[in-house]
CSV table of C-alpha atoms in Angstrom, one decimal:
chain,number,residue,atom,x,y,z
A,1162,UNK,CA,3.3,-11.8,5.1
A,1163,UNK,CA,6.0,-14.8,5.3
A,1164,UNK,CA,7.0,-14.8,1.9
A,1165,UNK,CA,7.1,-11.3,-0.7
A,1166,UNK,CA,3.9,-11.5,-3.3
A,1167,UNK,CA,4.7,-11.6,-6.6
A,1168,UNK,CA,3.2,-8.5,-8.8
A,1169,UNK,CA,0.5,-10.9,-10.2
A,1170,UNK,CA,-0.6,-11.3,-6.5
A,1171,UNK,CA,-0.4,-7.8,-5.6
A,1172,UNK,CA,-2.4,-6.9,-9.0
A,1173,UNK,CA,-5.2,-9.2,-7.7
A,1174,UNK,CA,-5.4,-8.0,-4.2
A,1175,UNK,CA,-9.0,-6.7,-4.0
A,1176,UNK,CA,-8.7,-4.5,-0.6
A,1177,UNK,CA,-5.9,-2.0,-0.1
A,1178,UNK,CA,-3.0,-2.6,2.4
A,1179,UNK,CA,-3.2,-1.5,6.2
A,1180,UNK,CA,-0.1,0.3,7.6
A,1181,UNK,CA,0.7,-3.1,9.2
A,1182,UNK,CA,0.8,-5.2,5.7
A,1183,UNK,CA,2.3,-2.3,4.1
A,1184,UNK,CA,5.5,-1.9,6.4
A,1185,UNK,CA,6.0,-5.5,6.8
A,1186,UNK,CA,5.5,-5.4,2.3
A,1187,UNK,CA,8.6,-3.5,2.2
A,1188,UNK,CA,10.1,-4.2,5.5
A,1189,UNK,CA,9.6,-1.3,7.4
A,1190,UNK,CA,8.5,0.1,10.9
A,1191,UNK,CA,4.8,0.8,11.1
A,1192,UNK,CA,6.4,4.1,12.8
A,1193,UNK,CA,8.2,5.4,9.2
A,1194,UNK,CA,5.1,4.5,7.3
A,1195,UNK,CA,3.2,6.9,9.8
A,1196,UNK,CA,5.7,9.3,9.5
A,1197,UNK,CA,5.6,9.0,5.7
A,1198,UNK,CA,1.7,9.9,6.0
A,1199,UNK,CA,2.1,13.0,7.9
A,1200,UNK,CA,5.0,14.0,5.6
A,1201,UNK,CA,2.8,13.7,2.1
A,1202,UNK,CA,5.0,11.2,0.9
A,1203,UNK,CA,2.6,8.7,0.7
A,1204,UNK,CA,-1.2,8.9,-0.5
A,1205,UNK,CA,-3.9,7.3,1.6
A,1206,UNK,CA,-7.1,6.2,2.0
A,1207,UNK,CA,-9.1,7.2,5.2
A,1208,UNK,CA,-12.6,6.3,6.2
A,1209,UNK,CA,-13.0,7.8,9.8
A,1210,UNK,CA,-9.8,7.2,12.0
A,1211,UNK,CA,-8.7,4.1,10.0
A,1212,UNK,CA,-5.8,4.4,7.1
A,1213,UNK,CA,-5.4,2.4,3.9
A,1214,UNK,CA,-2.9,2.8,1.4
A,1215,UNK,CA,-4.4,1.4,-1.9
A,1216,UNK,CA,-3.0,-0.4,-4.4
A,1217,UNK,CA,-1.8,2.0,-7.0
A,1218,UNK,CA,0.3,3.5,-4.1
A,1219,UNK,CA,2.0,0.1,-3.4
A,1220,UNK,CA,2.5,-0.5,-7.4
A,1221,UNK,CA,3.7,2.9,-7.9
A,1222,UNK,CA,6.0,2.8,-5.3
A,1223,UNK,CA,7.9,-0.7,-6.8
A,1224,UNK,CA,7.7,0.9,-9.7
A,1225,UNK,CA,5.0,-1.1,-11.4
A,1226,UNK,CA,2.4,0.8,-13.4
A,1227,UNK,CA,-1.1,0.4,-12.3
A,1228,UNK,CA,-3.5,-1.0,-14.7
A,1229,UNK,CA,-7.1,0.4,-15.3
A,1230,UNK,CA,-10.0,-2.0,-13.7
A,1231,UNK,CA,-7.2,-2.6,-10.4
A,1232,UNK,CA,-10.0,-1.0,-7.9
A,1233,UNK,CA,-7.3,1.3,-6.6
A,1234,UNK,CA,-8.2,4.8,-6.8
């Protein structure tokens, strides 16, 4: 992403983040968000090998409560 999302564009985001959106969200490594995964730290999706973090992770984690209806589970 080139420019931070505002929370009204996070809220609408109708497919959760992959570790590649997620670590450039918050301007991280792909490497510590892995790391954060195998730790427990962060709660994922995963549908065979492939990893999503969904968007009540990436609310919670800015500190934004989610809302019900957001499609994140």
């Amino acid at each position: 992403m080139d420019q931070s999302p505002t929370i009204h564009e996070l809220r609408n985001r109708a497919r959760p983040f992959s570790v590649a959106e997620y670590a450039d969200l918050f301007g991280i490594r792909p490497q510590e968000v892995y790391r954060k995964i195998r730790r427990g730290d962060l709660p994922v999706l995963r549908v065979g090998r492939t990893i999503r973090i969904p968007m009540r992770t990436v609310l919670e984690m800015i500190g934004e409560p989610p809302h019900d209806g957001d499609g994140a589970a």
